[in-house]
Amino acid sequence: MPYLTQAEYLTRYGQIETIRLTDEDQLNTVDIDVLAAALSDAHETVDSYLAGRYALPLATVPGSLKRITGDLAR
């Protein structure tokens, strides 16, 4: 289970900013591949900090992890 889905990211940061951050080809659309890679990288970073203390994957994702994952991906 991802800590933050693409839909949650879009809700949190908005479509305009997400386009600005992901649209490398100037198509005025969200590049879902770029967004997926950023979210995956952020998820792996969070896991690297949690792995020493908690059994992964987590059963539930606290809101603070959603925020942190979004901030890292952004």
Tab-separated table of C-alpha atoms in Angstrom:
chain	number	residue	atom	x	y	z
A	1	MET	CA	0.000	0.000	0.000
A	2	PRO	CA	1.526	3.351	-0.981
A	3	TYR	CA	1.788	5.995	1.708
A	4	LEU	CA	0.307	8.548	-0.684
A	5	THR	CA	-1.567	7.768	-3.909
A	6	GLN	CA	-1.482	9.918	-7.029
A	7	ALA	CA	-5.073	10.977	-6.363
A	8	GLU	CA	-4.198	12.007	-2.802
A	9	TYR	CA	-1.180	13.928	-4.085
A	10	LEU	CA	-3.363	15.810	-6.570
A	11	THR	CA	-5.873	16.619	-3.847
A	12	ARG	CA	-3.145	17.836	-1.505
A	13	TYR	CA	-1.147	19.964	-3.966
A	14	GLY	CA	-3.585	20.664	-6.791
A	15	GLN	CA	-3.506	19.944	-10.486
A	16	ILE	CA	-1.853	23.206	-11.546
A	17	GLU	CA	1.157	22.743	-9.275
A	18	THR	CA	1.405	19.057	-10.134
A	19	ILE	CA	1.473	19.934	-13.834
A	20	ARG	CA	4.140	22.548	-13.153
A	21	LEU	CA	6.299	20.007	-11.326
A	22	THR	CA	5.838	17.009	-13.646
A	23	ASP	CA	5.206	18.311	-17.173
A	24	GLU	CA	8.707	18.013	-18.606
A	25	ASP	CA	7.391	17.806	-22.195
A	26	GLN	CA	5.309	21.009	-21.970
A	27	LEU	CA	2.028	19.214	-22.763
A	28	ASN	CA	0.095	21.031	-20.012
A	29	THR	CA	-0.839	17.715	-18.367
A	30	VAL	CA	0.258	15.786	-15.310
A	31	ASP	CA	2.975	13.324	-16.321
A	32	ILE	CA	1.817	10.303	-14.323
A	33	ASP	CA	5.122	8.508	-14.858
A	34	VAL	CA	7.092	11.372	-13.315
A	35	LEU	CA	4.606	11.608	-10.447
A	36	ALA	CA	4.688	7.838	-9.877
A	37	ALA	CA	8.493	7.863	-9.762
A	38	ALA	CA	8.548	10.752	-7.287
A	39	LEU	CA	5.990	9.052	-5.033
A	40	SER	CA	7.868	5.745	-5.227
A	41	ASP	CA	11.166	7.423	-4.324
A	42	ALA	CA	9.510	9.208	-1.405
A	43	HIS	CA	7.908	5.960	-0.209
A	44	GLU	CA	11.275	4.180	-0.296
A	45	THR	CA	12.905	7.020	1.628
A	46	VAL	CA	10.248	6.854	4.348
A	47	ASP	CA	10.616	3.061	4.499
A	48	SER	CA	14.369	3.394	4.980
A	49	TYR	CA	13.724	5.361	8.184
A	50	LEU	CA	10.917	3.116	9.444
A	51	ALA	CA	12.502	-0.272	8.734
A	52	GLY	CA	14.639	-0.302	11.877
A	53	ARG	CA	11.695	0.303	14.198
A	54	TYR	CA	8.543	-1.096	12.617
A	55	ALA	CA	7.438	-4.168	10.698
A	56	LEU	CA	6.769	-3.165	7.112
A	57	PRO	CA	4.448	-2.721	5.328
A	58	LEU	CA	2.420	-0.745	7.844
A	59	ALA	CA	-1.161	-1.892	8.388
A	60	THR	CA	-2.418	1.698	8.393
A	61	VAL	CA	-0.775	4.880	7.185
A	62	PRO	CA	-0.795	7.772	9.656
A	63	GLY	CA	-1.621	11.195	8.273
A	64	SER	CA	1.854	12.439	9.162
A	65	LEU	CA	3.395	9.852	6.811
A	66	LYS	CA	1.091	10.996	4.026
A	67	ARG	CA	2.255	14.581	4.565
A	68	ILE	CA	5.929	13.627	4.745
A	69	THR	CA	5.684	11.431	1.634
A	70	GLY	CA	3.974	14.245	-0.258
A	71	ASP	CA	6.578	16.759	0.838
A	72	LEU	CA	9.413	14.471	-0.243
A	73	ALA	CA	7.798	13.735	-3.605
A	74	ARG	CA	7.119	17.396	-4.201
